[in-house]
XYZ file of C-alpha atoms in Angstrom:
662
model
C -140.884 120.532 -165.867
C -144.144 120.575 -167.804
C -145.706 123.212 -169.991
C -148.696 123.603 -172.271
C -146.654 121.919 -175.020
C -146.066 118.791 -172.933
C -147.951 117.495 -169.897
C -146.689 117.989 -166.358
C -144.416 115.475 -164.676
C -146.582 113.472 -162.254
C -145.628 111.911 -158.918
C -147.427 108.947 -157.356
C -148.064 109.617 -153.665
C -149.508 107.716 -150.722
C -151.234 109.640 -147.973
C -151.887 108.555 -144.372
C -154.288 110.546 -142.193
C -156.412 110.013 -139.118
C -160.098 109.164 -139.355
C -160.942 112.437 -137.617
C -159.071 114.416 -140.306
C -160.588 112.529 -143.248
C -163.420 114.934 -144.053
C -161.422 118.182 -143.752
C -158.420 116.746 -145.598
C -160.512 115.575 -148.528
C -162.305 118.931 -148.553
C -158.974 120.797 -148.820
C -157.796 118.494 -151.611
C -161.098 118.923 -153.472
C -160.858 122.716 -153.302
C -157.243 122.739 -154.493
C -157.868 120.252 -157.370
C -154.240 119.097 -157.381
C -154.626 115.327 -156.957
C -156.233 112.525 -158.916
C -157.155 109.828 -156.428
C -156.835 106.181 -157.364
C -159.665 103.859 -156.366
C -158.280 101.402 -153.830
C -161.639 99.580 -153.610
C -162.223 98.651 -157.226
C -163.230 95.114 -156.319
C -166.172 96.465 -154.260
C -169.414 97.381 -156.031
C -170.387 101.029 -155.913
C -173.610 100.086 -154.101
C -171.682 98.263 -151.384
C -169.135 100.941 -150.601
C -169.201 102.594 -147.208
C -170.505 106.018 -148.271
C -173.060 104.736 -150.798
C -175.981 105.547 -148.505
C -174.751 109.070 -147.823
C -174.246 109.660 -151.538
C -177.845 108.644 -152.226
C -178.869 110.992 -149.452
C -177.017 113.849 -151.189
C -178.719 113.024 -154.490
C -182.100 113.155 -152.772
C -181.198 116.514 -151.218
C -180.180 117.845 -154.621
C -183.537 116.688 -155.991
C -185.314 118.610 -153.259
C -183.229 121.695 -153.983
C -184.127 121.447 -157.679
C -187.818 121.199 -156.769
C -187.603 124.228 -154.484
C -185.714 126.099 -157.185
C -188.456 125.358 -159.722
C -191.065 126.635 -157.301
C -189.005 129.769 -156.678
C -188.658 130.421 -160.426
C -192.429 130.076 -160.894
C -193.037 132.608 -158.122
C -193.642 136.176 -159.267
C -192.851 138.951 -156.839
C -195.877 140.947 -155.703
C -195.358 144.538 -154.633
C -197.924 144.101 -151.875
C -195.936 141.290 -150.253
C -192.386 142.432 -151.010
C -190.343 142.491 -147.855
C -187.080 140.821 -146.863
C -187.019 137.849 -144.536
C -184.260 135.751 -143.037
C -184.217 132.230 -141.761
C -184.421 131.987 -138.016
C -182.011 129.037 -137.904
C -178.528 130.365 -138.621
C -177.240 126.830 -139.080
C -179.313 126.500 -142.233
C -178.071 129.776 -143.729
C -174.483 128.451 -143.724
C -174.821 124.702 -143.127
C -171.974 122.656 -141.684
C -173.677 119.270 -141.404
C -175.715 117.332 -143.913
C -178.114 116.169 -141.223
C -179.295 119.690 -140.360
C -179.801 120.703 -143.974
C -181.464 117.406 -144.910
C -184.034 117.766 -142.141
C -184.758 121.374 -143.105
C -185.098 120.561 -146.840
C -187.464 117.696 -146.064
C -189.659 119.987 -143.966
C -189.514 122.775 -146.537
C -190.404 120.465 -149.438
C -193.365 119.065 -147.513
C -194.606 122.578 -146.683
C -194.264 123.832 -150.249
C -195.949 120.749 -151.708
C -198.794 120.968 -149.202
C -199.489 124.641 -149.755
C -199.077 124.278 -153.537
C -201.577 121.417 -153.621
C -203.972 123.442 -151.476
C -203.583 126.462 -153.750
C -204.193 124.378 -156.890
C -207.289 122.826 -155.300
C -208.701 126.238 -154.362
C -207.944 127.660 -157.802
C -209.698 124.646 -159.366
C -212.784 125.296 -157.250
C -212.620 128.962 -158.174
C -212.513 128.131 -161.880
C -215.493 125.793 -161.552
C -217.526 128.409 -159.701
C -216.563 131.060 -162.208
C -217.656 128.792 -165.069
C -220.936 128.148 -163.258
C -221.452 131.904 -162.893
C -220.937 132.361 -166.622
C -223.346 129.525 -167.393
C -225.987 130.984 -165.077
C -225.682 134.405 -166.701
C -225.907 132.916 -170.180
C -228.906 130.785 -169.260
C -230.632 133.782 -167.731
C -230.305 135.635 -171.041
C -231.635 132.691 -173.022
C -234.370 131.591 -170.618
C -235.675 135.046 -169.773
C -238.961 134.302 -171.612
C -239.893 131.363 -169.411
C -241.857 133.743 -167.179
C -244.374 134.013 -170.022
C -245.026 130.264 -169.849
C -244.009 127.232 -171.808
C -245.620 128.419 -175.016
C -243.793 131.736 -174.821
C -240.539 129.942 -174.086
C -240.920 127.684 -177.109
C -241.749 130.661 -179.299
C -238.659 132.496 -178.035
C -236.525 129.427 -178.554
C -237.738 128.987 -182.097
C -236.859 132.627 -182.798
C -233.308 131.922 -181.638
C -233.106 128.855 -183.894
C -232.581 130.981 -186.935
C -230.153 128.487 -188.370
C -232.918 125.831 -188.602
C -235.194 125.528 -191.606
C -238.849 126.582 -191.136
C -239.937 122.927 -191.354
C -237.518 121.892 -188.611
C -238.609 124.767 -186.396
C -242.296 123.839 -186.822
C -241.503 120.205 -186.037
C -239.732 121.244 -182.840
C -242.762 123.366 -181.817
C -245.217 120.543 -182.596
C -243.126 118.078 -180.584
C -243.309 120.355 -177.565
C -247.085 120.806 -177.956
C -247.626 117.043 -178.223
C -245.533 116.420 -175.142
C -247.659 118.940 -173.222
C -250.841 117.155 -174.348
C -249.733 113.701 -173.156
C -247.898 114.586 -169.976
C -249.437 117.802 -168.884
C -246.161 119.689 -168.938
C -243.652 120.650 -171.550
C -240.691 118.381 -172.134
C -238.472 121.029 -173.697
C -235.553 121.264 -171.262
C -231.867 121.995 -171.499
C -228.338 120.974 -170.439
C -225.742 123.704 -169.851
C -222.012 123.543 -169.215
C -218.487 124.229 -170.434
C -216.243 122.423 -172.931
C -212.781 122.982 -174.404
C -212.964 125.245 -177.433
C -211.019 122.797 -179.594
C -213.721 120.150 -179.006
C -216.634 122.446 -179.710
C -217.235 121.550 -183.375
C -216.957 117.787 -182.800
C -219.267 118.018 -179.785
C -221.965 119.829 -181.755
C -221.760 117.346 -184.654
C -221.922 114.333 -182.327
C -224.829 115.795 -180.333
C -226.777 116.413 -183.537
C -226.194 112.837 -184.736
C -226.964 110.959 -181.518
C -230.234 112.912 -181.106
C -231.071 112.606 -184.821
C -231.505 116.351 -184.993
C -233.932 116.571 -182.046
C -231.900 119.198 -180.214
C -230.576 122.712 -180.562
C -227.058 123.711 -179.372
C -226.256 127.315 -178.523
C -222.544 127.984 -177.756
C -220.290 130.928 -177.116
C -216.510 131.167 -176.628
C -215.260 132.530 -173.318
C -211.745 133.239 -172.049
C -209.246 130.537 -171.175
C -209.860 128.323 -174.222
C -213.310 127.288 -172.976
C -216.690 127.393 -174.679
C -220.064 127.771 -172.963
C -222.863 125.618 -174.389
C -226.608 125.141 -173.832
C -228.326 122.132 -175.419
C -232.139 122.389 -175.771
C -233.853 119.024 -176.131
C -237.053 117.080 -175.490
C -237.589 113.753 -173.810
C -235.695 111.801 -171.187
C -234.062 109.415 -173.688
C -232.618 112.282 -175.685
C -231.398 113.882 -172.480
C -229.648 110.665 -171.467
C -227.875 110.491 -174.826
C -226.732 114.102 -174.569
C -225.435 113.534 -171.011
C -223.382 110.554 -172.170
C -222.021 112.667 -175.025
C -220.979 115.377 -172.539
C -219.190 112.767 -170.457
C -217.382 111.408 -173.521
C -216.159 114.884 -174.494
C -215.156 115.725 -170.888
C -217.617 118.592 -170.809
C -218.454 120.087 -167.421
C -222.227 120.137 -166.760
C -223.754 122.497 -164.222
C -227.225 122.162 -162.622
C -229.269 125.192 -163.654
C -232.658 125.765 -161.935
C -235.581 126.187 -164.276
C -237.172 128.849 -162.080
C -235.883 132.381 -162.619
C -235.831 133.200 -158.893
C -233.867 130.060 -158.116
C -231.366 130.953 -160.818
C -230.987 134.411 -159.325
C -230.353 132.944 -155.870
C -227.805 130.513 -157.273
C -226.077 133.357 -159.084
C -225.867 135.447 -155.904
C -224.552 132.509 -153.873
C -221.994 131.798 -156.578
C -220.715 135.366 -156.545
C -220.466 135.350 -152.750
C -218.546 132.089 -152.796
C -216.196 133.482 -155.444
C -215.397 136.456 -153.225
C -214.616 134.145 -150.317
C -212.355 132.002 -152.507
C -210.534 135.101 -153.767
C -209.673 135.993 -150.183
C -208.512 132.442 -149.479
C -206.395 132.341 -152.676
C -204.821 135.682 -151.797
C -203.939 134.479 -148.299
C -202.612 131.169 -149.630
C -200.412 132.897 -152.197
C -199.100 135.218 -149.508
C -198.183 132.243 -147.319
C -196.521 130.464 -150.244
C -194.648 133.648 -151.181
C -193.374 134.024 -147.634
C -192.073 130.443 -147.614
C -190.358 130.912 -150.980
C -188.751 134.206 -149.951
C -187.435 132.500 -146.821
C -185.277 130.057 -148.756
C -184.735 131.224 -152.346
C -181.657 133.348 -151.567
C -179.902 130.333 -150.032
C -180.529 127.731 -152.726
C -177.162 128.270 -154.429
C -175.364 128.021 -151.079
C -177.149 124.770 -150.257
C -176.569 123.328 -153.723
C -172.840 124.067 -153.583
C -172.607 122.648 -150.072
C -174.374 119.392 -150.984
C -172.368 118.969 -154.189
C -169.127 119.525 -152.249
C -170.190 116.965 -149.656
C -171.121 114.511 -152.384
C -167.684 114.956 -153.979
C -166.007 114.337 -150.616
C -168.083 111.198 -150.055
C -167.256 109.887 -153.524
C -163.579 110.482 -152.810
C -163.853 108.709 -149.449
C -165.115 105.608 -151.266
C -161.710 105.404 -152.953
C -159.814 105.273 -149.646
C -158.546 102.228 -147.847
C -159.103 102.014 -144.086
C -156.425 100.424 -141.910
C -158.385 99.047 -138.949
C -155.292 98.136 -136.977
C -154.027 101.711 -136.838
C -157.359 103.549 -137.408
C -155.905 105.364 -140.393
C -157.181 106.171 -143.856
C -154.844 105.464 -146.782
C -155.155 107.365 -150.043
C -153.109 107.067 -153.237
C -153.066 109.278 -156.288
C -151.179 111.377 -158.803
C -149.897 114.883 -158.068
C -147.892 117.191 -160.334
C -144.295 117.326 -159.143
C -144.378 121.117 -159.115
C -147.453 121.057 -156.813
C -145.927 118.925 -154.055
C -145.371 121.920 -151.785
C -148.974 123.081 -152.140
C -150.176 119.502 -151.727
C -148.335 119.165 -148.422
C -149.799 122.483 -147.248
C -153.343 121.246 -148.013
C -152.750 118.123 -145.942
C -151.478 120.266 -143.071
C -154.508 122.579 -143.220
C -156.880 119.606 -143.170
C -155.180 118.226 -140.085
C -155.280 121.544 -138.216
C -158.898 122.339 -139.072
C -160.053 118.914 -137.838
C -158.022 119.096 -134.598
C -156.705 115.594 -135.278
C -154.107 114.357 -132.824
C -152.291 112.014 -135.220
C -150.214 113.766 -137.895
C -150.917 113.258 -141.604
C -148.051 111.799 -143.625
C -147.184 111.963 -147.332
C -145.063 109.331 -149.080
C -143.808 109.826 -152.655
C -143.700 106.345 -154.148
C -142.460 107.226 -157.619
C -142.276 109.722 -160.464
C -143.468 109.249 -164.017
C -144.341 105.778 -165.296
C -142.586 103.905 -162.494
C -145.952 103.361 -160.732
C -148.149 102.788 -163.762
C -149.584 105.046 -166.460
C -149.754 108.626 -165.126
C -152.636 110.923 -166.103
C -152.137 113.697 -168.658
C -152.173 117.083 -166.955
C -151.815 120.413 -168.759
C -151.809 123.713 -166.939
C -154.474 125.831 -168.573
C -156.061 129.172 -167.861
C -159.220 130.950 -168.935
C -157.649 131.758 -172.319
C -156.238 128.346 -173.251
C -159.005 126.234 -171.664
C -161.362 126.516 -174.641
C -158.634 125.474 -177.109
C -157.694 122.541 -174.898
C -161.361 121.513 -174.789
C -161.530 121.552 -178.614
C -158.463 119.298 -178.847
C -159.739 116.887 -176.200
C -163.064 116.551 -178.016
C -161.063 114.624 -180.666
C -158.677 112.834 -178.305
C -156.499 113.263 -175.225
C -152.737 113.176 -175.515
C -150.847 110.490 -173.659
C -148.488 111.281 -170.815
C -145.784 113.746 -171.990
C -146.978 113.669 -175.602
C -146.951 116.843 -177.717
C -150.068 118.882 -177.071
C -151.716 120.320 -180.239
C -153.543 123.011 -178.224
C -150.781 125.694 -178.510
C -150.917 125.369 -182.298
C -154.733 125.423 -182.272
C -154.648 128.839 -180.536
C -153.681 130.304 -183.918
C -154.635 127.720 -186.514
C -158.259 127.207 -185.434
C -159.421 130.855 -185.543
C -157.204 131.603 -188.556
C -158.607 128.753 -190.656
C -162.091 129.928 -189.678
C -161.191 133.380 -190.979
C -159.861 131.929 -194.238
C -163.293 130.420 -194.860
C -165.440 133.315 -193.617
C -163.173 136.339 -193.952
C -165.148 139.599 -193.972
C -164.272 142.886 -192.284
C -167.869 143.648 -191.293
C -168.615 140.252 -189.811
C -165.217 140.199 -188.121
C -165.836 143.548 -186.421
C -169.196 142.335 -185.083
C -167.655 139.121 -183.704
C -164.658 140.910 -182.186
C -166.800 143.591 -180.523
C -169.225 141.015 -179.126
C -166.384 138.942 -177.685
C -164.620 142.039 -176.379
C -167.725 143.009 -174.381
C -167.795 139.530 -172.844
C -164.084 139.811 -171.974
C -164.332 143.291 -170.440
C -167.369 142.421 -168.297
C -166.464 138.786 -167.655
C -166.475 139.209 -163.858
C -169.970 140.689 -163.924
C -171.212 137.795 -166.077
C -169.474 135.196 -163.904
C -170.887 136.578 -160.652
C -174.303 137.423 -162.074
C -177.372 135.207 -162.367
C -177.275 132.043 -164.433
C -178.130 132.554 -168.077
C -179.183 130.351 -170.974
C -177.091 127.469 -172.239
C -176.432 129.261 -175.528
C -175.056 132.305 -173.720
C -172.879 130.038 -171.571
C -171.341 128.552 -174.732
C -170.613 132.014 -176.120
C -169.176 133.225 -172.799
C -166.903 130.205 -172.406
C -165.631 130.699 -175.943
C -165.230 134.480 -175.713
C -161.468 134.431 -176.395
C -161.688 132.150 -179.409
C -164.550 134.268 -180.794
C -162.407 137.361 -180.300
C -159.494 135.800 -182.216
C -161.830 134.605 -184.964
C -163.105 138.169 -185.278
C -159.601 139.643 -185.482
C -158.437 137.121 -188.079
C -161.657 137.630 -190.043
C -160.887 141.349 -190.178
C -157.380 140.560 -191.461
C -158.514 138.110 -194.153
C -161.427 140.414 -194.950
C -158.933 143.134 -195.887
C -157.112 140.595 -198.055
C -160.363 139.564 -199.773
C -161.358 143.271 -199.757
C -164.867 142.598 -198.449
C -167.122 144.407 -195.995
C -170.425 142.526 -195.892
C -169.507 141.185 -199.363
C -168.998 144.754 -200.697
C -165.485 145.727 -201.946
C -163.597 148.678 -200.444
C -161.706 151.141 -202.627
C -159.310 152.301 -199.903
C -156.151 152.696 -202.011
C -158.003 153.484 -205.276
C -158.216 150.805 -207.949
C -155.150 150.363 -210.177
C -157.323 149.518 -213.195
C -159.417 151.670 -215.506
C -161.702 151.267 -218.505
C -161.114 152.993 -221.828
C -163.507 153.757 -224.649
C -161.362 151.910 -227.173
C -161.286 148.548 -225.354
C -163.714 146.265 -223.564
C -160.897 145.172 -221.245
C -159.535 147.146 -218.292
C -155.914 148.250 -218.245
C -153.524 149.576 -215.634
C -153.852 153.276 -214.861
C -150.043 153.566 -215.090
C -149.608 151.280 -218.104
C -152.230 152.159 -220.710
C -149.910 153.018 -223.619
C -152.158 151.088 -225.983
C -155.812 151.776 -225.017
C -156.906 148.720 -226.985
C -154.721 146.354 -224.958
C -155.312 144.893 -221.521
C -152.026 145.817 -219.871
C -151.834 145.117 -216.144
C -150.796 147.934 -213.806
C -147.098 148.335 -213.117
C -147.822 149.112 -209.466
C -150.467 146.712 -208.117
C -152.929 147.322 -205.319
C -150.904 147.752 -202.076
C -152.795 145.240 -199.889
C -155.350 142.604 -200.737
C -157.398 142.299 -203.890
C -158.069 145.222 -206.164
C -161.771 146.189 -205.817
C -162.227 145.940 -209.588
C -162.102 142.155 -209.323
C -165.586 142.173 -207.796
C -167.145 143.523 -210.971
C -165.014 141.604 -213.481
C -166.508 138.791 -215.542
C -164.000 136.230 -214.263
C -164.375 137.306 -210.624
C -165.945 134.070 -209.392
C -163.486 131.831 -211.236
C -160.489 133.816 -209.989
C -161.607 133.932 -206.328
C -162.541 130.230 -206.306
C -159.170 129.315 -207.794
C -157.301 131.468 -205.280
C -159.177 130.160 -202.235
C -158.888 126.565 -203.384
C -155.130 126.825 -203.863
C -154.734 128.733 -200.584
C -156.638 125.986 -198.780
C -154.324 123.357 -200.250
C -151.227 125.280 -199.143
C -152.526 125.813 -195.610
C -153.872 122.273 -195.294
C -150.669 120.602 -196.452
C -148.612 122.838 -194.171
C -150.914 121.937 -191.289
C -150.503 118.207 -191.930
C -146.717 118.459 -192.258
C -146.572 120.210 -188.867
C -148.599 117.325 -187.416
C -146.187 114.769 -188.875
C -143.226 116.618 -187.354
C -145.040 116.599 -184.002
C -145.079 112.792 -184.206
C -141.316 112.950 -184.936
C -140.661 114.994 -181.788
C -142.779 112.536 -179.799
C -140.689 109.649 -181.106
C -137.477 111.503 -180.202
C -138.792 112.321 -176.716
C -139.806 108.731 -175.992
C -136.709 107.353 -177.785
C -138.799 105.278 -180.153
C -136.363 104.919 -183.034
C -138.512 102.462 -184.945
C -141.283 105.071 -185.201
C -138.788 107.525 -186.677
C -137.661 105.170 -189.468
C -140.877 103.277 -190.148
C -143.549 105.903 -189.426
C -142.185 109.440 -189.665
C -139.909 109.017 -192.708
C -142.503 107.205 -194.905
C -145.202 109.688 -193.921
C -143.082 112.773 -194.652
C -141.881 111.283 -197.964
C -145.407 110.469 -199.021
C -146.684 113.896 -198.014
C -143.894 115.946 -199.560
C -143.489 113.919 -202.759
C -147.130 114.423 -203.737
C -148.799 117.249 -201.850
C -145.604 119.110 -201.035
C -144.776 119.096 -204.754
C -148.315 120.323 -205.473
C -147.749 123.261 -203.085
C -144.497 124.020 -204.921
C -146.375 124.071 -208.246
C -148.999 126.426 -206.815
C -146.368 128.865 -205.515
C -144.435 128.822 -208.807
C -147.625 129.357 -210.794
C -148.534 132.315 -208.564
C -145.098 133.908 -208.916
C -144.894 133.563 -212.704
C -145.774 136.673 -214.722
C -147.859 135.233 -217.530
C -148.210 138.711 -219.133
C -144.489 139.383 -219.465
C -142.945 140.092 -222.899
C -141.002 136.828 -222.892
C -144.135 134.874 -222.098
C -146.212 136.654 -224.718
C -143.663 135.713 -227.410
C -143.626 132.041 -226.361
C -146.664 130.083 -227.626
C -146.158 127.435 -224.898
C -146.053 130.015 -222.097
C -149.566 129.575 -220.716
C -150.842 128.835 -217.206
C -150.790 125.021 -217.010
C -153.403 122.778 -215.444
C -151.950 121.579 -212.138
C -154.195 118.517 -212.094
C -152.785 117.422 -215.445
C -149.223 117.868 -214.130
C -149.918 115.812 -211.008
C -151.610 112.989 -212.984
C -148.877 112.972 -215.632
C -146.206 112.640 -212.942
C -147.462 109.088 -212.277
C -148.788 108.159 -215.713
C -145.654 109.213 -217.631
C -142.737 109.896 -215.252
C -139.914 111.882 -216.818
C -142.057 113.319 -219.621
C -143.561 116.789 -219.251
C -145.485 118.266 -222.209
C -144.455 121.833 -223.142
C -147.881 123.225 -222.173
C -147.484 121.765 -218.642
C -143.934 123.032 -218.044
C -143.540 125.496 -215.171
C -139.769 125.542 -214.587
C -136.576 124.001 -215.868
C -135.741 120.551 -214.572
C -139.385 119.822 -213.804
C -139.118 116.288 -215.224
C -136.154 115.468 -212.960
C -138.021 116.753 -209.891
C -141.081 114.691 -210.730
C -139.060 111.510 -211.274
C -137.282 112.090 -207.964
C -140.632 112.563 -206.215
C -141.961 109.302 -207.640
C -138.794 107.438 -206.602
C -138.989 108.854 -203.065
C -142.662 107.973 -202.871
C -142.062 104.360 -203.931
C -139.090 104.084 -201.609
C -141.066 105.439 -198.683
C -143.916 103.037 -199.436
C -141.540 100.082 -199.413
C -140.071 101.165 -196.069
C -143.509 101.498 -194.513
C -144.403 97.974 -195.634
């Protein structure tokens, strides 16, 4: 009979069932989670096993489900298109066969990809047209003076080149006049387009350098991280250089007519085309939304179904098929206490599959008679998190002592010893209590972030850490690092002395007499404002940590003793447990004894005040002297009578235990 302290007794079983009942039987066993199947085909590669192709098919289906889920998450509900829809094919809503769902997912993925690609293409065209509209409007503002002729345009352009020096502006005007003289028409033209805002400064510098200053760049930031630019230049060679620069900086260039009427026509056509694209984008989004609404409510059902089928297929790869009798043979480990439920699962699988041949169960052995059994602990939602913490360090062997029951108390308590504070403890306990009270709502609700999942899974351990932090916080007398004066401090200050004295023991105001009746629980709040507060608290917490740590390790050593007794390993008792416990108790156990005696000694008593050697000794000096000079204890390091005899005995036991271990 197993428990949380020791693993369950395991039975090795062999199962015979008909090929028709294979799927339903494995499904029942997977849902019950009461068997660990052994792989009877270990010599066969995983790629060559019978269900390898179907498993890859399930992985591909899961990939498609993930893709559809991503598309569904990116979809934002629109009030105009909000209406409920259901799939016409009822088989897909609650699938029974992989083939039906696989075909539907393939079709759905193709449809979503096609319409998404179409939508992205249309939106790209819309963005380009919108940028062209902005460029046309900007050019119209800049080139409005062209109706007055080339000379008026150059004059207007020079006015806009306020950043240029007068000499540079005159040179630009002269260049245009000379070009008119030789060719009969002005060569001042422009290139307009859009560029990423982050590349704007580099583009302007490069354009200025490649043209040797024979250009003027006018730019303006627009929405979407884009910048509109117009480059005014002269000559075909300069234009070619600027075009290559635009290509290098991935700038979009748009053809802008020089004639004002042509620009106006282009602007009108652009606006009309934008309106048409808006209608197309709206219709495309509506179609995509309808497809997404058709399947998004069933994604979890499909995912669970495919994962269950994949688990069944992986389990079927571990079976052995008897061709002579057309039977599947399975072997595995089942807890002895679950044999009745295991038999019932086999029976349900046979009945649900309508198999004619009965399924048979053969118990081949119990315990280690059939090999090394798996370690199985019965856990619940409370103990599962503690078991997970233990197994992160190591898993106990079959029927070994399980440290998890001890960790239920020790782990949160040791946390509270380090971080004890009433305020912080209340916050932690209340947070965990909310998770515990509404755990069903959180479990059945939508999936949340990974961080929240960690907190939810550890809600019980967080609750215990909060409770223990409240307890140790009262001992440390801290609420957000502020002391509480619940029972009223037992110390007071007098005008005659710089030291505090007990409120019930201040016969001599100039003396520092401690109170006869100390603070009822925890530390007196006056310690927080005393000069030796930090030294006293550090000393107390350090010694408390030693006591708890040594006690913790001794419990672990005794666990190894009970394991040796359970497995009848007498050598481990004499050559492992005894040396370890002697070593631990002769050094660290003795140190714990010194700490307790030092705590319980009243160093302010009358007898101690009259004895010059009655002072709190240094425990480190005592521990070092025990090995450096056994049998000799200086008067200033004496804590109790017979201390030298105890130390000599500890050294003898330590050396004896070391010799035994060797």
